[in-house]
CSV table of C-alpha atoms in Angstrom, one decimal:
chain,number,residue,atom,x,y,z
N,1,GLU,CA,-6.9,-10.6,23.1
N,2,VAL,CA,-5.2,-9.6,19.9
N,3,GLN,CA,-2.5,-12.1,18.9
N,4,LEU,CA,-0.2,-11.9,15.9
N,5,VAL,CA,2.2,-14.8,15.3
N,6,GLU,CA,4.8,-14.7,12.7
N,7,SER,CA,6.5,-17.7,11.0
N,8,GLY,CA,8.7,-18.5,8.1
N,9,GLY,CA,12.0,-16.8,9.0
N,10,GLY,CA,15.4,-18.5,8.7
N,11,LEU,CA,18.8,-18.5,7.1
N,12,VAL,CA,18.8,-17.7,3.3
N,13,GLN,CA,21.6,-16.9,0.9
N,14,PRO,CA,22.0,-13.5,-0.7
N,15,GLY,CA,19.8,-13.4,-3.8
N,16,GLY,CA,17.4,-15.9,-2.3
N,17,SER,CA,13.7,-15.8,-1.5
N,18,LEU,CA,11.6,-16.3,1.6
N,19,THR,CA,7.9,-15.9,2.5
N,20,LEU,CA,6.9,-14.8,5.9
N,21,SER,CA,3.4,-15.5,7.4
N,22,CYS,CA,1.5,-13.8,10.2
N,23,ALA,CA,-1.5,-15.5,11.8
N,24,ALA,CA,-3.9,-13.1,13.4
N,25,SER,CA,-6.5,-13.8,16.1
N,26,GLY,CA,-8.6,-11.8,18.5
N,27,LEU,CA,-9.4,-9.1,16.0
N,28,ILE,CA,-11.7,-8.5,13.0
N,29,PHE,CA,-8.7,-9.1,10.7
N,30,SER,CA,-10.6,-8.0,7.5
N,31,SER,CA,-11.3,-4.6,9.0
N,32,HIS,CA,-7.7,-3.5,9.6
N,33,TRP,CA,-4.8,-2.2,7.7
N,34,MET,CA,-1.8,-4.4,8.4
N,35,SER,CA,1.9,-3.9,8.2
N,36,TRP,CA,5.4,-5.4,8.4
N,37,VAL,CA,8.0,-3.6,10.4
N,38,ARG,CA,11.6,-4.8,10.8
N,39,GLN,CA,14.4,-4.4,13.2
N,40,ALA,CA,18.0,-5.3,12.4
N,41,PRO,CA,20.0,-6.7,15.3
N,42,GLY,CA,20.8,-4.0,17.8
N,43,LYS,CA,19.2,-1.3,15.5
N,44,GLY,CA,16.1,0.8,15.3
N,45,LEU,CA,12.7,0.2,13.7
N,46,GLU,CA,12.1,0.3,10.0
N,47,TRP,CA,8.7,0.3,8.3
N,48,VAL,CA,8.5,-2.2,5.4
N,49,ALA,CA,5.0,-2.3,4.0
N,50,ASN,CA,1.3,-1.7,4.5
N,51,ILE,CA,-1.8,-3.3,3.1
N,52,LYS,CA,-5.4,-2.1,3.0
N,53,PRO,CA,-8.1,-4.2,4.7
N,54,ASP,CA,-9.3,-5.6,1.4
N,55,GLY,CA,-5.9,-5.9,-0.1
N,56,SER,CA,-6.5,-3.4,-2.9
N,57,ASP,CA,-3.8,-1.0,-1.8
N,58,VAL,CA,-0.3,-1.6,-0.8
N,59,TYR,CA,2.6,0.6,0.1
N,60,TYR,CA,6.3,-0.2,0.4
N,61,GLY,CA,9.5,1.3,1.9
N,62,ASP,CA,12.1,2.4,-0.6
N,63,SER,CA,14.6,-0.2,0.5
N,64,VAL,CA,12.3,-3.1,-0.4
N,65,LYS,CA,10.2,-1.7,-3.3
N,66,GLY,CA,10.3,-4.0,-6.2
N,67,ARG,CA,11.7,-6.9,-4.2
N,68,PHE,CA,9.1,-7.5,-1.5
N,69,THR,CA,5.3,-8.2,-1.9
N,70,ILE,CA,2.8,-7.8,1.0
N,71,SER,CA,-0.5,-9.8,0.7
N,72,ARG,CA,-3.2,-11.1,2.9
N,73,ASP,CA,-5.9,-13.8,3.0
N,74,ASN,CA,-8.8,-12.5,5.0
N,75,THR,CA,-10.5,-16.0,4.9
N,76,LYS,CA,-7.5,-17.3,6.8
N,77,ASN,CA,-6.8,-14.2,9.0
N,78,SER,CA,-3.3,-14.2,7.6
N,79,LEU,CA,-0.8,-11.7,6.4
N,80,TYR,CA,2.2,-12.5,4.2
N,81,LEU,CA,5.5,-11.0,3.0
N,82,GLN,CA,7.1,-12.5,-0.1
N,83,MET,CA,10.8,-11.5,-0.1
N,84,ASN,CA,12.9,-11.9,-3.2
N,85,SER,CA,16.4,-10.9,-4.1
N,86,LEU,CA,17.4,-10.8,-0.5
N,87,ARG,CA,20.4,-8.8,0.6
N,88,ALA,CA,22.6,-8.9,3.8
N,89,GLN,CA,21.0,-5.7,4.9
N,90,ASP,CA,17.6,-7.3,4.9
N,91,THR,CA,18.8,-9.3,8.0
N,92,ALA,CA,16.3,-8.4,10.7
N,93,VAL,CA,13.5,-9.5,12.9
N,94,TYR,CA,10.3,-9.0,10.9
N,95,HIS,CA,7.2,-8.0,12.9
N,96,CYS,CA,3.7,-8.2,11.8
N,97,ALA,CA,1.7,-5.2,13.2
N,98,ARG,CA,-1.9,-4.1,13.2
N,99,ILE,CA,-2.5,-0.5,12.2
N,100,ARG,CA,-4.8,1.4,14.5
N,101,TYR,CA,-7.0,2.9,11.8
N,102,SER,CA,-5.5,3.8,8.4
N,103,ASP,CA,-2.9,6.1,9.9
N,104,SER,CA,0.2,3.9,10.1
N,105,ILE,CA,0.1,3.9,13.9
N,106,PHE,CA,1.0,0.4,15.1
N,107,ASP,CA,-1.0,-0.7,18.1
N,108,TYR,CA,-0.4,-4.4,18.2
N,109,TRP,CA,2.8,-6.2,17.3
N,110,GLY,CA,3.8,-9.8,16.9
N,111,GLN,CA,7.0,-11.2,18.5
N,112,GLY,CA,8.6,-11.3,15.1
N,113,THR,CA,10.5,-13.9,13.0
N,114,LEU,CA,14.3,-13.6,12.4
N,115,VAL,CA,15.5,-13.5,8.8
N,116,THR,CA,19.2,-13.9,8.3
N,117,VAL,CA,20.7,-13.3,4.9
N,118,SER,CA,24.2,-14.7,4.7
N,119,SER,CA,26.3,-17.1,2.6
P,1,ASP,CA,11.2,11.0,3.0
P,2,ILE,CA,10.6,12.7,6.3
P,3,GLN,CA,13.5,12.3,8.6
P,4,MET,CA,12.9,12.0,12.3
P,5,THR,CA,15.7,13.0,14.7
P,6,GLN,CA,15.5,12.2,18.4
P,7,SER,CA,17.6,13.7,21.2
P,8,PRO,CA,19.3,12.7,23.2
P,9,SER,CA,20.4,9.2,22.0
P,10,THR,CA,21.0,8.1,25.6
P,11,LEU,CA,19.6,9.5,28.8
P,12,SER,CA,20.7,8.6,32.3
P,13,ALA,CA,18.2,9.3,35.0
P,14,SER,CA,17.1,8.1,38.5
P,15,VAL,CA,13.8,6.8,39.7
P,16,GLY,CA,11.5,9.7,40.4
P,17,ASP,CA,13.1,12.0,37.9
P,18,ARG,CA,11.2,13.9,35.3
P,19,VAL,CA,12.6,13.2,31.8
P,20,THR,CA,12.0,14.7,28.4
P,21,ILE,CA,12.9,13.4,25.0
P,22,THR,CA,12.7,15.6,21.9
P,23,CYS,CA,11.8,14.5,18.4
P,24,ARG,CA,12.2,16.8,15.3
P,25,ALA,CA,10.7,16.2,11.9
P,26,SER,CA,12.5,17.3,8.7
P,27,GLN,CA,9.2,18.9,7.6
P,28,SER,CA,5.8,19.6,9.1
P,29,ILE,CA,3.9,16.5,10.1
P,30,SER,CA,1.0,18.4,11.9
P,31,ASN,CA,0.3,16.2,14.9
P,32,TRP,CA,0.9,12.8,13.2
P,33,LEU,CA,3.4,11.6,15.7
P,34,ALA,CA,3.5,8.5,17.9
P,35,TRP,CA,5.8,7.4,20.7
P,36,TYR,CA,6.7,3.8,21.4
P,37,GLN,CA,8.5,2.1,24.3
P,38,GLN,CA,10.6,-1.0,23.7
P,39,LYS,CA,12.2,-3.1,26.4
P,40,PRO,CA,15.0,-5.5,25.7
P,41,GLY,CA,13.8,-8.6,24.0
P,42,LYS,CA,10.2,-7.3,23.8
P,43,VAL,CA,8.1,-5.8,21.0
P,44,PRO,CA,7.4,-2.0,20.8
P,45,LYS,CA,4.5,-0.8,22.8
P,46,LEU,CA,2.4,2.2,21.6
P,47,LEU,CA,2.2,4.9,24.3
P,48,ILE,CA,1.2,8.1,22.6
P,49,TYR,CA,-0.5,8.8,19.3
P,50,GLU,CA,-1.4,12.0,17.5
P,51,ALA,CA,1.3,13.7,19.4
P,52,SER,CA,-0.5,14.0,22.8
P,53,SER,CA,-3.2,11.3,23.0
P,54,LEU,CA,-2.5,8.6,25.6
P,55,GLU,CA,-3.1,5.0,24.4
P,56,SER,CA,-5.6,3.1,26.5
P,57,GLY,CA,-4.0,1.5,29.6
P,58,VAL,CA,-0.9,3.6,29.5
P,59,PRO,CA,-0.1,5.3,32.8
P,60,SER,CA,-0.7,9.1,33.0
P,61,ARG,CA,2.9,9.8,33.9
P,62,PHE,CA,3.6,9.5,30.2
P,63,SER,CA,2.7,12.5,28.1
P,64,GLY,CA,3.5,14.1,24.7
P,65,SER,CA,3.2,17.5,23.1
P,66,GLY,CA,4.1,19.5,20.0
P,67,SER,CA,3.0,20.0,16.5
P,68,GLY,CA,4.6,20.8,13.1
P,69,THR,CA,8.2,19.8,13.4
P,70,GLU,CA,9.0,19.9,17.2
P,71,PHE,CA,7.7,17.3,19.6
P,72,THR,CA,8.4,16.3,23.2
P,73,PHE,CA,7.8,13.2,25.2
P,74,THR,CA,7.8,13.4,29.0
P,75,ILE,CA,7.8,11.0,31.9
P,76,SER,CA,6.8,12.9,34.9
P,77,SER,CA,8.2,10.6,37.6
P,78,LEU,CA,10.4,7.7,36.4
P,79,GLN,CA,9.5,4.3,37.6
P,80,PRO,CA,11.8,1.3,37.5
P,81,GLU,CA,9.8,-0.3,34.7
P,82,ASP,CA,10.3,2.8,32.5
P,83,PHE,CA,13.9,2.1,31.7
P,84,ALA,CA,13.8,1.2,28.0
P,85,THR,CA,14.3,2.6,24.5
P,86,TYR,CA,11.8,5.1,23.2
P,87,TYR,CA,11.0,5.8,19.6
P,88,CYS,CA,9.1,8.5,17.9
P,89,GLN,CA,7.4,7.8,14.5
P,90,GLN,CA,5.7,10.0,12.0
P,91,SER,CA,2.5,8.8,10.3
P,92,HIS,CA,1.9,12.0,8.2
P,93,SER,CA,3.0,10.5,4.9
P,94,TYR,CA,4.6,7.5,3.4
P,95,PRO,CA,7.0,6.1,4.1
P,96,ALA,CA,6.3,6.0,7.8
P,97,THR,CA,9.6,6.8,9.5
P,98,PHE,CA,11.0,6.3,13.0
P,99,GLY,CA,13.5,8.2,15.0
P,100,GLN,CA,16.7,6.5,15.9
P,101,GLY,CA,15.6,5.8,19.4
P,102,THR,CA,16.5,7.2,22.9
P,103,ARG,CA,17.9,4.7,25.4
P,104,LEU,CA,16.8,5.6,28.9
P,105,GLU,CA,19.1,4.1,31.4
P,106,ILE,CA,19.5,4.0,35.2
P,107,LYS,CA,21.9,6.6,36.6
């Protein structure tokens, strides 16, 4: 059974930084593209970033480009999201998601970790 | 960026009804469209990919069709567990974008 478990969320001040982690199990982690998708409270889904299986290619949404960095450690079956220069509009539940192939279709989702940016 | 527009935003229906949701893309995305179901407090669940392919384990009452810029998602006979919010999503090009969601509620 595929399991994705996020951690690292919390309350952070505007301009601050936070690193999210996602521990994956039940899948051949090193074979899959992975992604972060966020959902602001009461709002819809917003794609944040993708990373290739070997980590050599990454893609970002316009709203986080230059501020967020996606990375992975295939030896630890883990995905990360380093978030800098956080803004109030970054407040959301951040989900780790497995991409089905390389097509940005998300077939497994973690429960998410809440990031609140507020003073 | 490709904009995805769903209609309606809210849909009221009864158990046993046939319901249809429409998703329009701001430019052609071929058949690179997925549909997700999200229940309150739960994570999204993939139902349909490549516009009309049913994800493994998803009941056959769910279906999708369309190509280019116009897509539809249909539930042939609503069941109590189907009341949820549904999202379309294009995977044709970066950035991946979602529709704003359609909330399906009990009439």
